PDB file of C-alpha atoms and ligand atoms in Angstrom:
ATOM      1  CA  MET O   9      25.345  -0.504  -4.495  1.00 79.00           C
ATOM      2  CA  ASN O  10      27.799   2.107  -3.241  1.00 86.00           C
ATOM      3  CA  SER O  11      29.792   1.697  -0.034  1.00 89.00           C
ATOM      4  CA  ALA O  12      27.716   4.252   1.913  1.00 89.00           C
ATOM      5  CA  ALA O  13      24.547   2.237   1.155  1.00 90.00           C
ATOM      6  CA  LYS O  14      26.305  -1.031   2.156  1.00 91.00           C
ATOM      7  CA  GLU O  15      27.414   0.594   5.382  1.00 92.00           C
ATOM      8  CA  ARG O  16      23.844   1.761   6.111  1.00 94.00           C
ATOM      9  CA  LEU O  17      22.359  -1.713   5.500  1.00 95.00           C
ATOM     10  CA  SER O  18      25.015  -3.329   7.734  1.00 95.00           C
ATOM     11  CA  LYS O  19      23.702  -1.346  10.736  1.00 97.00           C
ATOM     12  CA  VAL O  20      20.066  -2.434  10.306  1.00 98.00           C
ATOM     13  CA  LYS O  21      18.439  -4.282  13.221  1.00 98.00           C
ATOM     14  CA  ALA O  22      14.739  -3.945  12.376  1.00 98.00           C
ATOM     15  CA  ILE O  23      12.893  -3.887   9.058  1.00 98.00           C
ATOM     16  CA  TYR O  24       9.530  -2.258   8.379  1.00 98.00           C
ATOM     17  CA  PHE O  25       7.628  -3.251   5.266  1.00 98.00           C
ATOM     18  CA  ASP O  26       4.815  -1.374   3.602  1.00 98.00           C
ATOM     19  CA  LEU O  27       1.904  -3.695   2.668  1.00 98.00           C
ATOM     20  CA  ASP O  28       0.085  -2.690  -0.540  1.00 98.00           C
ATOM     21  CA  ASP O  29       2.195  -3.276  -3.656  1.00 97.00           C
ATOM     22  CA  THR O  30       5.232  -4.013  -1.477  1.00 98.00           C
ATOM     23  CA  LEU O  31       4.252  -7.391   0.048  1.00 98.00           C
ATOM     24  CA  CYS O  32       1.006  -7.942  -1.886  1.00 98.00           C
ATOM     25  CA  GLY O  33      -0.311  -6.909  -5.287  1.00 97.00           C
ATOM     26  CA  TYR O  34      -2.936  -4.335  -4.334  1.00 96.00           C
ATOM     27  CA  TRP O  35      -3.450  -2.583  -7.684  1.00 95.00           C
ATOM     28  CA  ASP O  36      -3.719  -5.938  -9.465  1.00 96.00           C
ATOM     29  CA  ALA O  37      -6.375  -7.057  -6.984  1.00 97.00           C
ATOM     30  CA  CYS O  38      -8.114  -3.688  -7.282  1.00 96.00           C
ATOM     31  CA  LYS O  39      -8.299  -3.855 -11.096  1.00 96.00           C
ATOM     32  CA  LYS O  40      -9.437  -7.506 -11.131  1.00 97.00           C
ATOM     33  CA  GLY O  41     -11.948  -6.766  -8.331  1.00 98.00           C
ATOM     34  CA  LEU O  42     -13.402  -3.805 -10.252  1.00 98.00           C
ATOM     35  CA  ARG O  43     -13.747  -5.798 -13.481  1.00 98.00           C
ATOM     36  CA  GLU O  44     -15.457  -8.688 -11.683  1.00 98.00           C
ATOM     37  CA  ALA O  45     -17.779  -6.351  -9.740  1.00 98.00           C
ATOM     38  CA  PHE O  46     -18.880  -4.589 -12.959  1.00 98.00           C
ATOM     39  CA  GLU O  47     -19.262  -7.931 -14.794  1.00 98.00           C
ATOM     40  CA  LEU O  48     -21.424  -9.336 -11.972  1.00 97.00           C
ATOM     41  CA  ASN O  49     -23.459  -6.087 -11.827  1.00 97.00           C
ATOM     42  CA  PRO O  50     -23.499  -4.673 -15.365  1.00 96.00           C
ATOM     43  CA  ILE O  51     -24.405  -1.011 -15.864  1.00 96.00           C
ATOM     44  CA  SER O  52     -26.812  -0.825 -18.810  1.00 94.00           C
ATOM     45  CA  GLY O  53     -25.178   0.585 -21.948  1.00 96.00           C
ATOM     46  CA  VAL O  54     -21.718   0.786 -20.305  1.00 97.00           C
ATOM     47  CA  SER O  55     -18.873  -1.688 -21.026  1.00 97.00           C
ATOM     48  CA  THR O  56     -16.666  -3.063 -18.237  1.00 97.00           C
ATOM     49  CA  ASP O  57     -13.701  -1.116 -19.668  1.00 95.00           C
ATOM     50  CA  GLU O  58     -15.698   2.122 -19.586  1.00 96.00           C
ATOM     51  CA  ALA O  59     -16.855   1.458 -16.025  1.00 97.00           C
ATOM     52  CA  VAL O  60     -13.299   0.733 -14.800  1.00 96.00           C
ATOM     53  CA  ALA O  61     -12.030   3.874 -16.561  1.00 94.00           C
ATOM     54  CA  ALA O  62     -14.786   5.948 -14.933  1.00 95.00           C
ATOM     55  CA  TRP O  63     -13.841   4.532 -11.512  1.00 96.00           C
ATOM     56  CA  GLY O  64     -10.185   5.447 -12.220  1.00 93.00           C
ATOM     57  CA  GLY O  65     -11.160   8.999 -13.167  1.00 91.00           C
ATOM     58  CA  ALA O  66     -13.294   9.397 -10.037  1.00 91.00           C
ATOM     59  CA  PHE O  67     -10.510   7.937  -7.878  1.00 89.00           C
ATOM     60  CA  GLN O  68      -7.919  10.426  -9.106  1.00 86.00           C
ATOM     61  CA  GLY O  69      -9.856  13.483  -7.940  1.00 80.00           C
ATOM     62  CA  PHE O  70     -11.241  11.836  -4.850  1.00 81.00           C
ATOM     63  CA  ALA O  71      -7.979  10.398  -3.444  1.00 80.00           C
ATOM     64  CA  SER O  72      -6.246  13.780  -3.491  1.00 80.00           C
ATOM     65  CA  ASP O  73      -9.235  15.496  -1.829  1.00 84.00           C
ATOM     66  CA  LEU O  74      -9.868  12.900   0.880  1.00 90.00           C
ATOM     67  CA  LYS O  75      -7.927  14.582   3.701  1.00 89.00           C
ATOM     68  CA  LYS O  76      -9.534  17.944   2.853  1.00 91.00           C
ATOM     69  CA  ILE O  77     -12.983  16.556   3.762  1.00 89.00           C
ATOM     70  CA  PRO O  78     -12.627  15.925   7.530  1.00 90.00           C
ATOM     71  CA  HIS O  79     -15.836  13.891   8.093  1.00 90.00           C
ATOM     72  CA  LEU O  80     -15.033  11.626   5.148  1.00 89.00           C
ATOM     73  CA  TYR O  81     -11.384  11.122   6.197  1.00 93.00           C
ATOM     74  CA  ASP O  82     -12.555  10.402   9.739  1.00 93.00           C
ATOM     75  CA  ALA O  83     -14.964   7.726   8.499  1.00 94.00           C
ATOM     76  CA  TYR O  84     -12.259   6.337   6.165  1.00 95.00           C
ATOM     77  CA  LEU O  85      -9.801   5.797   9.024  1.00 96.00           C
ATOM     78  CA  THR O  86     -12.177   3.379  10.756  1.00 95.00           C
ATOM     79  CA  SER O  87     -13.740   1.652   7.765  1.00 95.00           C
ATOM     80  CA  GLY O  88     -13.283   1.695   3.998  1.00 94.00           C
ATOM     81  CA  SER O  89     -17.025   1.269   3.406  1.00 95.00           C
ATOM     82  CA  THR O  90     -18.106   4.949   3.366  1.00 93.00           C
ATOM     83  CA  THR O  91     -15.449   6.152   0.935  1.00 93.00           C
ATOM     84  CA  ARG O  92     -15.731   3.004  -1.202  1.00 95.00           C
ATOM     85  CA  LYS O  93     -19.455   3.634  -1.672  1.00 96.00           C
ATOM     86  CA  HIS O  94     -18.845   7.362  -2.245  1.00 94.00           C
ATOM     87  CA  GLN O  95     -16.315   6.428  -4.929  1.00 94.00           C
ATOM     88  CA  MET O  96     -18.898   4.199  -6.662  1.00 97.00           C
ATOM     89  CA  GLN O  97     -21.500   7.014  -6.458  1.00 96.00           C
ATOM     90  CA  LEU O  98     -19.011   9.331  -8.211  1.00 95.00           C
ATOM     91  CA  THR O  99     -18.346   6.618 -10.818  1.00 97.00           C
ATOM     92  CA  LEU O 100     -22.069   6.159 -11.563  1.00 97.00           C
ATOM     93  CA  GLU O 101     -22.579   9.946 -11.691  1.00 97.00           C
ATOM     94  CA  ALA O 102     -19.680  10.280 -14.165  1.00 96.00           C
ATOM     95  CA  LEU O 103     -21.373   7.632 -16.335  1.00 97.00           C
ATOM     96  CA  GLY O 104     -24.729   9.488 -16.143  1.00 97.00           C
ATOM     97  CA  LYS O 105     -26.318   6.639 -14.116  1.00 97.00           C
ATOM     98  CA  PRO O 106     -26.575   7.915 -10.529  1.00 96.00           C
ATOM     99  CA  SER O 107     -28.086   5.426  -8.061  1.00 96.00           C
ATOM    100  CA  ASP O 108     -27.488   5.159  -4.336  1.00 96.00           C
ATOM    101  CA  GLU O 109     -28.711   1.600  -4.094  1.00 97.00           C
ATOM    102  CA  PHE O 110     -26.669   0.394  -7.087  1.00 98.00           C
ATOM    103  CA  ALA O 111     -23.547   2.148  -5.748  1.00 98.00           C
ATOM    104  CA  GLU O 112     -23.957   0.203  -2.500  1.00 97.00           C
ATOM    105  CA  ARG O 113     -24.250  -3.118  -4.350  1.00 98.00           C
ATOM    106  CA  LEU O 114     -21.256  -2.379  -6.603  1.00 98.00           C
ATOM    107  CA  SER O 115     -19.200  -1.255  -3.630  1.00 98.00           C
ATOM    108  CA  GLU O 116     -19.867  -4.510  -1.734  1.00 97.00           C
ATOM    109  CA  ALA O 117     -19.130  -6.637  -4.803  1.00 98.00           C
ATOM    110  CA  TYR O 118     -15.890  -4.723  -5.443  1.00 98.00           C
ATOM    111  CA  MET O 119     -14.648  -5.234  -1.865  1.00 97.00           C
ATOM    112  CA  THR O 120     -15.427  -8.960  -1.921  1.00 97.00           C
ATOM    113  CA  ARG O 121     -13.795  -9.513  -5.318  1.00 98.00           C
ATOM    114  CA  ARG O 122     -10.759  -7.355  -4.489  1.00 97.00           C
ATOM    115  CA  ASP O 123     -10.113  -9.338  -1.321  1.00 95.00           C
ATOM    116  CA  ALA O 124     -10.545 -12.620  -3.241  1.00 96.00           C
ATOM    117  CA  ASN O 125      -7.878 -11.467  -5.724  1.00 97.00           C
ATOM    118  CA  LEU O 126      -5.391 -10.099  -3.166  1.00 97.00           C
ATOM    119  CA  LYS O 127      -2.210 -12.181  -3.246  1.00 97.00           C
ATOM    120  CA  LEU O 128       1.213 -11.872  -1.674  1.00 98.00           C
ATOM    121  CA  PHE O 129       4.039 -11.628  -4.177  1.00 98.00           C
ATOM    122  CA  PRO O 130       5.423 -15.165  -4.684  1.00 97.00           C
ATOM    123  CA  ASP O 131       8.647 -14.545  -2.736  1.00 97.00           C
ATOM    124  CA  ALA O 132       7.101 -12.555   0.161  1.00 98.00           C
ATOM    125  CA  ILE O 133       6.690 -15.414   2.663  1.00 98.00           C
ATOM    126  CA  ASP O 134      10.196 -16.724   2.010  1.00 98.00           C
ATOM    127  CA  VAL O 135      11.636 -13.226   2.532  1.00 98.00           C
ATOM    128  CA  LEU O 136       9.652 -12.679   5.773  1.00 98.00           C
ATOM    129  CA  GLU O 137      10.561 -16.148   7.029  1.00 97.00           C
ATOM    130  CA  THR O 138      14.267 -15.670   6.289  1.00 97.00           C
ATOM    131  CA  LEU O 139      14.613 -12.118   7.593  1.00 97.00           C
ATOM    132  CA  SER O 140      12.563 -12.768  10.748  1.00 97.00           C
ATOM    133  CA  LYS O 141      15.314 -15.136  11.918  1.00 96.00           C
ATOM    134  CA  THR O 142      17.793 -12.246  12.147  1.00 96.00           C
ATOM    135  CA  TYR O 143      15.756  -9.035  12.280  1.00 98.00           C
ATOM    136  CA  LYS O 144      12.729  -7.642  14.046  1.00 98.00           C
ATOM    137  CA  ILE O 145      10.017  -7.256  11.402  1.00 98.00           C
ATOM    138  CA  GLY O 146       7.164  -4.738  11.337  1.00 98.00           C
ATOM    139  CA  LEU O 147       4.555  -3.209   9.063  1.00 98.00           C
ATOM    140  CA  ILE O 148       3.657   0.425   8.387  1.00 98.00           C
ATOM    141  CA  THR O 149       0.638   0.679   6.142  1.00 98.00           C
ATOM    142  CA  ASN O 150      -1.761   3.447   5.155  1.00 97.00           C
ATOM    143  CA  GLY O 151      -5.487   2.862   4.834  1.00 97.00           C
ATOM    144  CA  PRO O 152      -8.615   2.149   6.880  1.00 97.00           C
ATOM    145  CA  ALA O 153      -8.251   0.016  10.024  1.00 97.00           C
ATOM    146  CA  ASP O 154     -10.783  -2.616   8.901  1.00 96.00           C
ATOM    147  CA  ILE O 155      -9.376  -3.094   5.395  1.00 96.00           C
ATOM    148  CA  GLN O 156      -5.726  -3.171   6.443  1.00 97.00           C
ATOM    149  CA  ASN O 157      -6.425  -5.728   9.198  1.00 97.00           C
ATOM    150  CA  GLN O 158      -8.452  -7.772   6.695  1.00 95.00           C
ATOM    151  CA  GLU O 159      -5.507  -7.708   4.250  1.00 96.00           C
ATOM    152  CA  ILE O 160      -3.043  -8.759   6.967  1.00 97.00           C
ATOM    153  CA  ASP O 161      -5.285 -11.738   7.772  1.00 96.00           C
ATOM    154  CA  THR O 162      -6.084 -12.604   4.131  1.00 93.00           C
ATOM    155  CA  THR O 163      -2.349 -12.736   3.353  1.00 95.00           C
ATOM    156  CA  GLY O 164      -1.475 -14.591   6.592  1.00 97.00           C
ATOM    157  CA  ILE O 165       1.509 -12.392   7.507  1.00 98.00           C
ATOM    158  CA  ARG O 166       0.499 -11.356  11.056  1.00 98.00           C
ATOM    159  CA  LYS O 167       2.675 -14.055  12.671  1.00 98.00           C
ATOM    160  CA  TYR O 168       5.841 -12.461  11.248  1.00 98.00           C
ATOM    161  CA  LEU O 169       5.090  -8.950  12.537  1.00 98.00           C
ATOM    162  CA  GLN O 170       6.319  -7.697  15.895  1.00 98.00           C
ATOM    163  CA  ALA O 171       4.839  -4.238  15.365  1.00 98.00           C
ATOM    164  CA  ILE O 172       1.982  -3.070  13.130  1.00 98.00           C
ATOM    165  CA  PHE O 173       1.222   0.578  12.390  1.00 98.00           C
ATOM    166  CA  ILE O 174      -1.997   1.169  10.453  1.00 98.00           C
ATOM    167  CA  GLU O 175      -3.020   4.715   9.459  1.00 98.00           C
ATOM    168  CA  GLY O 176      -6.615   4.006  10.522  1.00 97.00           C
ATOM    169  CA  GLU O 177      -5.561   2.888  14.015  1.00 98.00           C
ATOM    170  CA  GLN O 178      -2.898   5.566  14.486  1.00 98.00           C
ATOM    171  CA  ARG O 179      -5.248   8.287  13.105  1.00 96.00           C
ATOM    172  CA  VAL O 180      -2.229   9.491  11.103  1.00 96.00           C
ATOM    173  CA  GLY O 181      -0.376   7.953   8.168  1.00 97.00           C
ATOM    174  CA  LYS O 182       2.864   8.041   6.200  1.00 97.00           C
ATOM    175  CA  PRO O 183       4.652  10.295   5.266  1.00 97.00           C
ATOM    176  CA  GLU O 184       4.126  12.016   8.659  1.00 97.00           C
ATOM    177  CA  LYS O 185       7.210  11.908  10.913  1.00 98.00           C
ATOM    178  CA  VAL O 186       5.235  10.866  13.994  1.00 98.00           C
ATOM    179  CA  VAL O 187       4.426   7.532  12.325  1.00 98.00           C
ATOM    180  CA  PHE O 188       8.108   6.743  11.710  1.00 98.00           C
ATOM    181  CA  ASP O 189       8.995   7.913  15.252  1.00 98.00           C
ATOM    182  CA  ARG O 190       6.376   5.602  16.808  1.00 98.00           C
ATOM    183  CA  ALA O 191       7.586   2.715  14.651  1.00 98.00           C
ATOM    184  CA  ALA O 192      11.221   3.323  15.711  1.00 98.00           C
ATOM    185  CA  ALA O 193      10.246   3.464  19.397  1.00 98.00           C
ATOM    186  CA  ALA O 194       8.305   0.177  19.131  1.00 98.00           C
ATOM    187  CA  MET O 195      11.480  -1.593  17.952  1.00 98.00           C
ATOM    188  CA  GLU O 196      13.696   0.292  20.462  1.00 98.00           C
ATOM    189  CA  CYS O 197      15.899   1.270  17.540  1.00 98.00           C
ATOM    190  CA  SER O 198      17.640   4.470  16.515  1.00 98.00           C
ATOM    191  CA  PRO O 199      16.900   5.685  12.957  1.00 98.00           C
ATOM    192  CA  GLU O 200      20.145   4.243  11.503  1.00 97.00           C
ATOM    193  CA  GLU O 201      19.158   0.777  12.798  1.00 98.00           C
ATOM    194  CA  LEU O 202      15.934   0.808  10.771  1.00 98.00           C
ATOM    195  CA  LEU O 203      15.150  -0.148   7.193  1.00 98.00           C
ATOM    196  CA  MET O 204      11.980   0.833   5.319  1.00 98.00           C
ATOM    197  CA  VAL O 205      10.979  -1.348   2.367  1.00 98.00           C
ATOM    198  CA  GLY O 206       8.194   0.187   0.291  1.00 98.00           C
ATOM    199  CA  ASN O 207       6.791   0.880  -3.163  1.00 97.00           C
ATOM    200  CA  SER O 208       5.870   4.547  -2.729  1.00 96.00           C
ATOM    201  CA  LEU O 209       8.573   7.169  -3.059  1.00 95.00           C
ATOM    202  CA  HIS O 210       6.324   9.814  -1.518  1.00 94.00           C
ATOM    203  CA  HIS O 211       4.903   7.794   1.405  1.00 97.00           C
ATOM    204  CA  ASP O 212       7.648   5.261   2.210  1.00 98.00           C
ATOM    205  CA  ILE O 213      11.035   6.118   0.772  1.00 97.00           C
ATOM    206  CA  VAL O 214      11.569   9.894   0.784  1.00 97.00           C
ATOM    207  CA  PRO O 215      10.323  10.387   4.375  1.00 98.00           C
ATOM    208  CA  ALA O 216      12.352   7.394   5.664  1.00 98.00           C
ATOM    209  CA  ILE O 217      15.512   8.822   4.041  1.00 98.00           C
ATOM    210  CA  GLU O 218      14.749  12.212   5.559  1.00 98.00           C
ATOM    211  CA  PHE O 219      14.383  10.656   9.052  1.00 98.00           C
ATOM    212  CA  GLY O 220      17.694   8.781   8.772  1.00 97.00           C
ATOM    213  CA  TRP O 221      16.490   5.260   7.947  1.00 98.00           C
ATOM    214  CA  ALA O 222      17.996   2.916   5.337  1.00 98.00           C
ATOM    215  CA  THR O 223      15.612   2.351   2.415  1.00 98.00           C
ATOM    216  CA  VAL O 224      14.737  -0.188  -0.277  1.00 98.00           C
ATOM    217  CA  TRP O 225      12.335   0.887  -3.029  1.00 97.00           C
ATOM    218  CA  THR O 226      10.314  -1.899  -4.662  1.00 97.00           C
ATOM    219  CA  LEU O 227       9.502  -0.945  -8.225  1.00 95.00           C
ATOM    220  CA  ARG O 228       7.327  -3.382 -10.165  1.00 94.00           C
ATOM    221  CA  ASP O 229       5.615  -3.345 -13.558  1.00 91.00           C
ATOM    222  CA  SER O 230       2.323  -4.286 -11.805  1.00 90.00           C
ATOM    223  CA  ASP O 231       2.397  -1.150  -9.628  1.00 92.00           C
ATOM    224  CA  VAL O 232      -0.069   0.810 -11.763  1.00 92.00           C
ATOM    225  CA  PRO O 233      -3.388   2.187 -10.448  1.00 89.00           C
ATOM    226  CA  PRO O 234      -6.536   2.046 -12.622  1.00 88.00           C
ATOM    227  CA  SER O 235      -6.379   5.851 -12.827  1.00 85.00           C
ATOM    228  CA  SER O 236      -2.968   5.742 -14.572  1.00 86.00           C
ATOM    229  CA  LYS O 237      -2.807   7.558 -17.915  1.00 83.00           C
ATOM    230  CA  THR O 238       0.493   5.909 -18.925  1.00 86.00           C
ATOM    231  CA  GLY O 239      -0.129   2.304 -17.801  1.00 86.00           C
ATOM    232  CA  LYS O 240       3.428   2.373 -16.451  1.00 89.00           C
ATOM    233  CA  PRO O 241       4.824   2.455 -12.894  1.00 88.00           C
ATOM    234  CA  GLU O 242       6.229   5.614 -11.341  1.00 82.00           C
ATOM    235  CA  PRO O 243       9.428   6.643 -13.195  1.00 85.00           C
ATOM    236  CA  ILE O 244      12.749   6.746 -11.312  1.00 89.00           C
ATOM    237  CA  PRO O 245      13.408  10.436 -10.578  1.00 89.00           C
ATOM    238  CA  THR O 246      16.579  12.053 -11.860  1.00 90.00           C
ATOM    239  CA  GLU O 247      17.057  14.204  -8.788  1.00 91.00           C
ATOM    240  CA  GLY O 248      16.199  14.281  -5.073  1.00 90.00           C
ATOM    241  CA  PRO O 249      16.928  11.727  -2.345  1.00 92.00           C
ATOM    242  CA  MET O 250      17.532   8.183  -3.619  1.00 92.00           C
ATOM    243  CA  PRO O 251      17.014   4.846  -1.825  1.00 96.00           C
ATOM    244  CA  ASP O 252      19.952   2.577  -0.919  1.00 96.00           C
ATOM    245  CA  LEU O 253      18.573  -0.097  -3.217  1.00 96.00           C
ATOM    246  CA  ILE O 254      15.880  -0.398  -5.916  1.00 96.00           C
ATOM    247  CA  VAL O 255      14.494  -3.904  -6.528  1.00 96.00           C
ATOM    248  CA  SER O 256      11.782  -5.424  -8.705  1.00 96.00           C
ATOM    249  CA  HIS O 257      11.466  -8.531  -6.478  1.00 97.00           C
ATOM    250  CA  LEU O 258      11.613  -8.688  -2.673  1.00 98.00           C
ATOM    251  CA  SER O 259      14.067 -11.618  -2.716  1.00 97.00           C
ATOM    252  CA  GLU O 260      16.694  -9.316  -4.282  1.00 97.00           C
ATOM    253  CA  ILE O 261      17.212  -7.745  -0.853  1.00 96.00           C
ATOM    254  CA  LEU O 262      18.277 -11.018   0.810  1.00 96.00           C
ATOM    255  CA  PRO O 263      21.935 -11.055  -0.322  1.00 94.00           C
ATOM    256  CA  TYR O 264      22.386  -7.596   1.203  1.00 94.00           C
ATOM    257  CA  LEU O 265      20.792  -8.512   4.539  1.00 93.00           C
ATOM    258  CA  GLU O 266      21.613 -12.155   5.223  1.00 82.00           C
ATOM    259  CA  LYS O 267      24.061 -12.359   8.107  1.00 75.00           C
TER     260      LYS O 267
HETATM  261 MG1   MG D  11       2.232   0.642  -0.887  1.00 65.34          MG
END
């Protein structure tokens, strides 16, 4: 780490974590949940691999279009159920097996199995426990209000969090500046007293750098959505703003922050 990055981390008073694939393994849970949902509810003539691939293909187009469909985005902010079912309808259509009723059943099974497979990374509690002794800790997470609150409770991290910003509750998500401004105000901190720890360059790291926060990018081999063509995590860019630190495990940040 260079001296400018060390200097930035030494000023930090409050730390915001992202949730999915920063504190817990969301894509792992998603892929296991999909497999189990399709195994419990087989689609005739379609293998589990084919079904998961079809879901990935449908997800890719759908995720990028979500905010362009106002009524769907509005429903998504409150509850993941509408878009989750819509996603399953698209998956069944892509497989030539459209069925509203079956999409509903698959969607419910997927949510239940995904939640059952959602786990914190092994060092997450230790890191939250240790850092919460010295720093104010918060969470900024994108996604529907119901699902994000469910994840916070499933993982048992609520007791460590002094401030929680959920896209669904705020009606706006990262990378929008207003989200980072609200988060800073909640901690009564100036930008240089804040650290963002997250797995997404686009949603967590680049905006936080732009708004003057210190940043730690978590980059793990497991951070691969089912829609990925490469099966590999996001590559480290060769240009553009860079985080103060890149880690593959959360505990790697402790030596830089323990006071
Ligand atoms: Mg994330």
